[in-house]
Coordinates of C-alpha atoms and ligand atoms in Angstrom, one line a residue:
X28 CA 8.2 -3.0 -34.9
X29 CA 7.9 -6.4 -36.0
X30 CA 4.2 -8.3 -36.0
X31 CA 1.5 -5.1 -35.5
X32 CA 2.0 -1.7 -37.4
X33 CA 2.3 1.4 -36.0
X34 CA 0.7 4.2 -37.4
X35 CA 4.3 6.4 -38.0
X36 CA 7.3 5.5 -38.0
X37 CA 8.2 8.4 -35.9
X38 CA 5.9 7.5 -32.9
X39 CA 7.6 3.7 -33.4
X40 CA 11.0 5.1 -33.0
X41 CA 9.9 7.6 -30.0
X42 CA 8.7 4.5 -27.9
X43 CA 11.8 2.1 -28.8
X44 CA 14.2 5.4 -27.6
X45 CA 12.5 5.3 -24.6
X46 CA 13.2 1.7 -23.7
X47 CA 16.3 1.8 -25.2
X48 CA 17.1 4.6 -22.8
X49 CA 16.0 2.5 -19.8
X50 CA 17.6 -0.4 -21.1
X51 CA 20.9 1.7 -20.9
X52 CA 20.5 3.1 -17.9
X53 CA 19.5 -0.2 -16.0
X54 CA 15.7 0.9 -15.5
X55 CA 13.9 -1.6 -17.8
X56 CA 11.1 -3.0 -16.3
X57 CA 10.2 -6.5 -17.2
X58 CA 7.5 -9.5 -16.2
X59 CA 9.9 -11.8 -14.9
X60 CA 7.9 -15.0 -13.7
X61 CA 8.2 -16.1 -10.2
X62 CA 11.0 -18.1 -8.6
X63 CA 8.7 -21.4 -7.6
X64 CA 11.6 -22.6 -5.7
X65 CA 13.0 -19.4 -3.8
X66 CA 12.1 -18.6 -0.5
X67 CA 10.2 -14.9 -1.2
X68 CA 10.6 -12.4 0.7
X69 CA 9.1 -9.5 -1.5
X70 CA 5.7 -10.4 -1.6
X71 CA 3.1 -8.5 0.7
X72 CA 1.3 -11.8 2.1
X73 CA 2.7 -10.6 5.6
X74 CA 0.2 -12.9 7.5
X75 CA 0.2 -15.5 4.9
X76 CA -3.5 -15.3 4.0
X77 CA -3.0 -15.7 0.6
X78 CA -2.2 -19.4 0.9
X79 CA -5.0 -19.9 3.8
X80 CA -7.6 -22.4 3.0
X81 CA -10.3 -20.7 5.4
X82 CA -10.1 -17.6 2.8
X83 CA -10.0 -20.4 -0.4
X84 CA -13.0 -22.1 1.1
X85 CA -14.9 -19.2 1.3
X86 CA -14.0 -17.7 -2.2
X87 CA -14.9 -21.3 -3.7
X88 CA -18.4 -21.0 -1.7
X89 CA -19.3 -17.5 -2.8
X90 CA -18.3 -18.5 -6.6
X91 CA -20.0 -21.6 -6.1
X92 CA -23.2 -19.7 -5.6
X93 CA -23.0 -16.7 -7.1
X94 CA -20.8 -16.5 -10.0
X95 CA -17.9 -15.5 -11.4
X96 CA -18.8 -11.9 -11.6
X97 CA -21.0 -9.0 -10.4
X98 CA -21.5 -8.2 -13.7
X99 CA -22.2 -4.8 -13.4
X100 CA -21.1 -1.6 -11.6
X101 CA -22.1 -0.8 -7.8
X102 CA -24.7 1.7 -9.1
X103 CA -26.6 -0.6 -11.6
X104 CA -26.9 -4.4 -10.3
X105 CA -23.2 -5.2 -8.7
X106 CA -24.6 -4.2 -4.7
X107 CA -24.7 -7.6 -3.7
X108 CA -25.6 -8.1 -0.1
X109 CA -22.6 -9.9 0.2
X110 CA -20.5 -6.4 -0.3
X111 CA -23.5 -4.2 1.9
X112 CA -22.6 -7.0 4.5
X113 CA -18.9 -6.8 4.0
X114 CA -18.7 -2.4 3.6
X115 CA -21.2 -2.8 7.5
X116 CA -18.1 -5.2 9.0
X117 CA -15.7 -2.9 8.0
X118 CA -17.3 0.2 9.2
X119 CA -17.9 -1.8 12.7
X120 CA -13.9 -3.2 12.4
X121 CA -13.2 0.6 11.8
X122 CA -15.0 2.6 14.2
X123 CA -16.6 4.3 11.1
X124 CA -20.3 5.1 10.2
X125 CA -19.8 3.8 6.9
X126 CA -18.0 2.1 4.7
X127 CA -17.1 1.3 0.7
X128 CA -15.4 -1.1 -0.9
X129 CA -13.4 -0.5 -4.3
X130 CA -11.6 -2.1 -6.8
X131 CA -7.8 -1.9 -6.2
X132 CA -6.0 0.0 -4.2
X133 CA -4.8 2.2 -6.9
X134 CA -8.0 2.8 -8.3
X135 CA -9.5 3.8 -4.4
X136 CA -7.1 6.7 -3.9
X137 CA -7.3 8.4 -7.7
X138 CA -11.0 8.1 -7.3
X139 CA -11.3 9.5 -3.8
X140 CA -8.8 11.8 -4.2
X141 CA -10.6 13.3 -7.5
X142 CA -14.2 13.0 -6.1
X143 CA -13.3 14.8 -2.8
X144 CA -10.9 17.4 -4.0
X145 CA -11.2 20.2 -6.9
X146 CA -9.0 23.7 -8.0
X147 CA -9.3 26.1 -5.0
X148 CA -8.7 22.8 -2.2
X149 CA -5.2 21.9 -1.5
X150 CA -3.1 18.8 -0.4
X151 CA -0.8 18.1 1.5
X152 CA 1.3 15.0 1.0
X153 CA 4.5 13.4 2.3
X154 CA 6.7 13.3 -0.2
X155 CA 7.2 9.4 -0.8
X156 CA 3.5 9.3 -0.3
X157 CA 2.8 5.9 -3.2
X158 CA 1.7 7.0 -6.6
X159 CA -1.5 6.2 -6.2
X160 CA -2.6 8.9 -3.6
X161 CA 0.2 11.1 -5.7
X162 CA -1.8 11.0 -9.3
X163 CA -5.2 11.1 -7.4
X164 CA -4.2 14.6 -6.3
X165 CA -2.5 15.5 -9.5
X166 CA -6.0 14.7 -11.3
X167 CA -8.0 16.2 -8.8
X168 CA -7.0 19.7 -10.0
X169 CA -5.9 21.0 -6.4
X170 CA -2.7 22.0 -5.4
X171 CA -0.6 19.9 -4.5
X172 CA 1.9 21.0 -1.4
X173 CA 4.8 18.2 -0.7
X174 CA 6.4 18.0 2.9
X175 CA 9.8 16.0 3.8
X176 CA 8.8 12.9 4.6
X177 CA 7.6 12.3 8.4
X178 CA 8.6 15.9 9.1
X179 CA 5.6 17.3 10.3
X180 CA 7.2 20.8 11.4
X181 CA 7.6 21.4 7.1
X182 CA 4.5 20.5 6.9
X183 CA 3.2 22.8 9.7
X184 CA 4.4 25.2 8.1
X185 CA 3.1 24.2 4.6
X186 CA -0.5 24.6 6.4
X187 CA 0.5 27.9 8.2
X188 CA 0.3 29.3 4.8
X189 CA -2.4 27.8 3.2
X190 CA -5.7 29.7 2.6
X191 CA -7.5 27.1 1.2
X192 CA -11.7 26.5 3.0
X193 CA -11.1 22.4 2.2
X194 CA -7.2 21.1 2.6
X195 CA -6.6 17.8 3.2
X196 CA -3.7 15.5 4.9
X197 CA -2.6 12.8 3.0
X198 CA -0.5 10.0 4.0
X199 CA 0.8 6.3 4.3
X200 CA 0.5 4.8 7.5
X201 CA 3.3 2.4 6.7
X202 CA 5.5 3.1 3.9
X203 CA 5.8 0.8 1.7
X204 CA 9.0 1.2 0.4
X205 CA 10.6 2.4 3.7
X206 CA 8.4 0.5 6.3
X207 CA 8.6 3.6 8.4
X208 CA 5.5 5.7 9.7
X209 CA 4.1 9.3 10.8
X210 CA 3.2 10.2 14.6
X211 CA -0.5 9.7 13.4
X212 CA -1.5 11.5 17.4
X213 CA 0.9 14.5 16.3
X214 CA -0.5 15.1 12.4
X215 CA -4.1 14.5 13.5
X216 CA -3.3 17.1 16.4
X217 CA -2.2 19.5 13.2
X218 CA -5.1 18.4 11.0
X219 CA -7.5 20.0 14.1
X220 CA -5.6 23.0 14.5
X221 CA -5.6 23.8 11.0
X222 CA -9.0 22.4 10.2
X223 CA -7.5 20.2 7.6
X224 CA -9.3 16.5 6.7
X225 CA -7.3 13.1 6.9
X226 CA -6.6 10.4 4.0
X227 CA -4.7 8.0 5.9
X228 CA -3.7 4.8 3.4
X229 CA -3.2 1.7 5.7
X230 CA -2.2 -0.8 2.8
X231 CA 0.6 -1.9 4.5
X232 CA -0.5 -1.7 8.5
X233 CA -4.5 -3.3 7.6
X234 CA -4.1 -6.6 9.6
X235 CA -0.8 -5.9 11.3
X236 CA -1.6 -3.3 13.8
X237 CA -3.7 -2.5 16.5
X238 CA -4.3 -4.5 20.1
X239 CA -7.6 -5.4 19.9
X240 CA -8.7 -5.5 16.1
X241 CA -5.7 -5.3 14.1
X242 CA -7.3 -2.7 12.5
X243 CA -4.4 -0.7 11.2
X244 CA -2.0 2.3 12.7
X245 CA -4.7 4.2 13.3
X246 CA -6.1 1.7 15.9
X247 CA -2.9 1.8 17.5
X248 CA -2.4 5.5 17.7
X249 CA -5.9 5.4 18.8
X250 CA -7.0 8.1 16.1
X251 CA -9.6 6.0 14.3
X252 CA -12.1 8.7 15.2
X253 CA -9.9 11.4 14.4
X254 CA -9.0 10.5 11.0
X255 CA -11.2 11.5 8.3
X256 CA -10.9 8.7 5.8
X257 CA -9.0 5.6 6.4
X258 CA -8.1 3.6 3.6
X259 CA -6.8 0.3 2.5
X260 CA -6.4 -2.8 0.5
X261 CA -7.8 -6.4 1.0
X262 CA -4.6 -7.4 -1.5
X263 CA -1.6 -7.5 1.2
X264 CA -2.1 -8.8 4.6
X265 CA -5.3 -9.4 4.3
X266 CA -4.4 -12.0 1.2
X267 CA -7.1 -11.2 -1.8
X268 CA -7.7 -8.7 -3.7
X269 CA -10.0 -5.1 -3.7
X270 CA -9.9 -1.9 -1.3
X271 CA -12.0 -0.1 1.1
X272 CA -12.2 3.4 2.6
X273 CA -14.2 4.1 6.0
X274 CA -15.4 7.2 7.4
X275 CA -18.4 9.7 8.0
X276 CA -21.2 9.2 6.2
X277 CA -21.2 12.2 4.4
X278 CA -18.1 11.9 3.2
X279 CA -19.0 8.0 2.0
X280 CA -22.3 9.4 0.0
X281 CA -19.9 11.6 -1.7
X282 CA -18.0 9.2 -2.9
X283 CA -20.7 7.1 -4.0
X284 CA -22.0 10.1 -6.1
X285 CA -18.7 11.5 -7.2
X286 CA -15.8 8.9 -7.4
X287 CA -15.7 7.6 -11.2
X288 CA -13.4 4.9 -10.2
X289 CA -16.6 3.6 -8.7
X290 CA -19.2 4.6 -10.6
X291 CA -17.6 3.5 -14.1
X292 CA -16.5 0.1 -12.9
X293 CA -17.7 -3.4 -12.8
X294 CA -17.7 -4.2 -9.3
X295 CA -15.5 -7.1 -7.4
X296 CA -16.9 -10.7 -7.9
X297 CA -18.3 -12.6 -5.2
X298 CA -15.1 -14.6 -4.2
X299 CA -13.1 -11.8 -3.6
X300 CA -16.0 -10.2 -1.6
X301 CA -16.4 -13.0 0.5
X302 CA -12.4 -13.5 0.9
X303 CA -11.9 -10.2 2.0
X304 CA -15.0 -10.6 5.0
X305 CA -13.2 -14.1 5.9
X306 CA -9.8 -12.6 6.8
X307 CA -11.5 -9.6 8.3
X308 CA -12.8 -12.0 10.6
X309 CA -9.6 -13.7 10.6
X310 CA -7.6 -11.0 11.5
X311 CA -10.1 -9.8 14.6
X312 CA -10.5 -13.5 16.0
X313 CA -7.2 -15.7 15.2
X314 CA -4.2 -14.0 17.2
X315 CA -1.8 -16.9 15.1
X316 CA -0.8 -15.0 12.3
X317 CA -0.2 -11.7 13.8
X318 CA 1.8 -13.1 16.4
X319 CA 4.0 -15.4 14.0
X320 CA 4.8 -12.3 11.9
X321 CA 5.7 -10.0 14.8
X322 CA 7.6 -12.6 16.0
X323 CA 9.8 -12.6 12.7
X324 CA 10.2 -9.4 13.0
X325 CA 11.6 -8.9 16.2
X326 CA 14.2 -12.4 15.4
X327 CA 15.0 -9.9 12.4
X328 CA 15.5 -7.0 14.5
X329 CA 18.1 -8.7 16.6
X330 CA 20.2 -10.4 13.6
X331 CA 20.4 -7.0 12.0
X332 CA 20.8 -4.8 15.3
X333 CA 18.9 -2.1 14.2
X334 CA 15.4 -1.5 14.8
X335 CA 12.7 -2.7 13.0
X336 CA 9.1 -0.9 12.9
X337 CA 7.1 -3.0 10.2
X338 CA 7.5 -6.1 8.0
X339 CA 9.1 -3.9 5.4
X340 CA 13.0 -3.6 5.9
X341 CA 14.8 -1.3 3.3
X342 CA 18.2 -2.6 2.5
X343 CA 19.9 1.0 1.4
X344 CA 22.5 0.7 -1.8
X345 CA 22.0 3.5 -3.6
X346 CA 23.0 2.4 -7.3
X347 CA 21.2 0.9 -9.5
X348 CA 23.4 -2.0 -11.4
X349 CA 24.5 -2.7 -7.8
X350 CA 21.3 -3.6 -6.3
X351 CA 20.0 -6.1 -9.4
X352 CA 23.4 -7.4 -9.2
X353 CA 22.7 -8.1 -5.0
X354 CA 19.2 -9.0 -6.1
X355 CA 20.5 -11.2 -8.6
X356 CA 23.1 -12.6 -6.5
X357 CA 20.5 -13.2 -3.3
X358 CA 18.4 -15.2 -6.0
X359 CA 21.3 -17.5 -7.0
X360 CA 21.1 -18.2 -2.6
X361 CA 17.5 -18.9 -3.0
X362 CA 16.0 -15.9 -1.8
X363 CA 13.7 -13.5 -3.5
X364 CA 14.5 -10.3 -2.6
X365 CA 13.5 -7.5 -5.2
X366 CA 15.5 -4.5 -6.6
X367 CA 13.7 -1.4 -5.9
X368 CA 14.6 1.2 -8.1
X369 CA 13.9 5.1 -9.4
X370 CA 11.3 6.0 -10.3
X371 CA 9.4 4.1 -7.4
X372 CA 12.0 5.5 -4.7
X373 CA 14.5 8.8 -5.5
X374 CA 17.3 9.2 -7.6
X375 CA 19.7 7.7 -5.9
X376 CA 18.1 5.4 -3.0
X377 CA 17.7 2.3 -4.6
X378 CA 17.6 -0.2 -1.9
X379 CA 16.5 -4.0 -1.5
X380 CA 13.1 -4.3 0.0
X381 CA 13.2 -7.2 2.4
X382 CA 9.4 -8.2 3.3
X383 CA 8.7 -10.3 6.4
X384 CA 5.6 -13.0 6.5
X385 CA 4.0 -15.0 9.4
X386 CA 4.8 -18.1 7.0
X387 CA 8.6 -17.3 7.1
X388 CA 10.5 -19.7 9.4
X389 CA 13.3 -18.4 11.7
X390 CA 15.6 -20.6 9.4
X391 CA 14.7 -18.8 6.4
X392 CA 15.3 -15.4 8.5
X393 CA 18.7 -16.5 9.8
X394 CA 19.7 -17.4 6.3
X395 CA 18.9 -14.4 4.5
X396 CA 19.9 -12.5 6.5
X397 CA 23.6 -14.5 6.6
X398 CA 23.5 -13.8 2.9
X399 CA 22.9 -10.5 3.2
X400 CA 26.2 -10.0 5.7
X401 CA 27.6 -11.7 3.0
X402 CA 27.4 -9.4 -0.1
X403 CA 28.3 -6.2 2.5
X404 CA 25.0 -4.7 1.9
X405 CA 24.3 -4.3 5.2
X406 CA 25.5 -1.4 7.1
X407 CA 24.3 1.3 5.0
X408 CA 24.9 2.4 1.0
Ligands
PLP506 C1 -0.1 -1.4 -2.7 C2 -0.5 0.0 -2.3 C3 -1.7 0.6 -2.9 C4 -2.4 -0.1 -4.1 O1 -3.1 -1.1 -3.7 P1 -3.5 -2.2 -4.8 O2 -4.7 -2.9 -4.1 O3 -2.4 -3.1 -5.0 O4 -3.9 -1.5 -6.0 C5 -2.1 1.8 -2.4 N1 -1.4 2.4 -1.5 C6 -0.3 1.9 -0.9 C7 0.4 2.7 0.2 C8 0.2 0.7 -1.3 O5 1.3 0.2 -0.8

């Protein structure tokens, strides 16, 4: 401990055992600053909003005329009606009688999860659910029931004996470290016979999915009015920043009564608002984007031979110094193309997580994915 004191000299050397320990077992995490010059494929932009000018010209507007910030939380003076007129698109968009928007992501699920849910309710999650939805139901006090991921007979039988009155379903639509997804028709089927509500988180599938409104998985399945609460963030493809959940109205009230996440918060400023309602509209009326990505995706599909179900393409290796040392050696290529490691995946899945983007050129693909061949990643662990 060098510049700022700490308060024992025990708790000092608790924390610097702890890194050390990662350090050693190649699990330190670090803010490493962005290639400029590498061609990224980790990022979640999958349609390329981010870098869209529509969305910057409409962030610069809203700023322009109303700030920098809300300046307060939703239930004091931050319910603009630029958010009441972005949380109504959404609920049209979704096929939902309301809609909210929050913060992040991350702060959505915990606060959903812990308004809707107390001791006596139990959950049911997939086991690589994302940490978000996984500490929302370890804080809302229920219990917590795990089923193998996709397998929907364990987790039939997880509800056979539950005796719970409120049990809930929750799940990713897309995986986001695996790019795989449930049979949303087959667990809403079991969430009716069991009398069970549905969380489903579309952070990864918002944008992507869905014929006629790119609404998400749950479009696609055609479940939207099956599914209890749909979820999902404005901060991958839709390019900005924030979150929203849609659903009954009840079940929206609720949450603006209960979920602290919302209540104790400043609310979004008015660019980020108005970002998230100009690639909402984006995504419904410009077909471009979607059909670039999906594009690259199927060009990816037939370089690797394997099929491909999302933008997000696991690259199994299964040890940890050998995938920073494929990461590292994919960057010295020109391609950024991050290590994911334990604890954000299993003990002993470690894998590359390849993520595809409308603004990727078939070039770019082909060359990764030569690379790839290259190191003998591909092919399995
Ligand atoms: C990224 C992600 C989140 C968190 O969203 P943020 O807006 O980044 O906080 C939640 N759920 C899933 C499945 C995600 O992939």
């Amino acid at each position: 401990m060098s510049k700022f004191s700490s308060p024992t000299q025990q708790g000092a050397d608790r924390y610097q055992l702890e890194l050390d320990t990662l350090f050693a077992t190649s699990r330190l995490r670090q803010l490493v600053p962005d290639h400029a010059n590498c061609i990224n494929f980790s990022a979640n932009d999958y349609l390329g909003l981010a870098h869209d000018s529509r969305l910057a010209q409409a962030a610069m507007e809203a700023t322009q005329q109303f700030g920098t910030s809300a300046s307060s939380s939703r239930l004091i003076t931050g319910t603009s009606d630029l958010i009441l007129g972005l949380e109504q698109q959404i609920a049209r968009w979704k096929n939902a009688e309301a809609a909210l928007v929050f913060n992040s992501g991350y702060q959505a699920n915990v606060a959903i999860l812990q308004a809707l849910l107390s001791g006596g309710d139990e959950v049911f999650c997939d086991r690589l659910n994302h940490a978000s939805l996984i500490d929302g139901c370890q804080l809302s006090g229920a219990k917590l029931r795990r089923y193998r991921h996709l397998d929907l007979n364990h987790l039939e039988s997880l509800l056979q004996q539950s005796t719970a009155t409120i049990k809930w379903i929750v799940t990713d639509s897309v995986f986001s470290m695996d790019g795989d997804y449930p049979d949303l028709v087959a667990l809403t089927d079991l969430a009716i016979r069991y009398n069970a509500f549905t969380l489903i988180d579309e952070a990864h599938a918002t944008g992507i999915y869905g014929a006629k409104k790119s609404a998400g998985l749950c479009e696609q399945f055609g479940v939207s009015d099956r599914v209890s609460l749909q979820m999902g963030t404005f901060s991958k493809a839709l390019g900005g920043f924030g979150a929203y959940v849609a659903g009954s109205r009840t079940l929206i009230d609720t949450l603006i009564n209960q979920a602290r996440g919302l209540i104790y918060s400043t609310a979004l400023p008015p660019g980020v608002i108005a970002a998230a309602a100009k690639a909402i509209e984006i995504v419904q009326h410009d077909p471009e984007p979607k059909a670039k990505l999906w594009e690259n995706i199927r060009l990816t599909e037939e370089l690797l031979q394997t099929p491909v179900l999302s933008p997000i393409i696991p690259v199994p290796v299964g040890d940890t110094q050998r995938v920073l040392a494929l990461s590292e050696e994919l960057l010295k290529a020109g391609y950024r193309v991050h290590a994911i490691r334990p604890p954000t995946v299993p003990e002993k899945t470690d894998r590359l997580r390849v993520s595809l983007s409308a603004r990727h050129t078939a070039d770019e693909i082909r060359g990764l994915v030569s690379v790839l061949e290259k190191t003998g990643c591909l092919g399995g662990a």
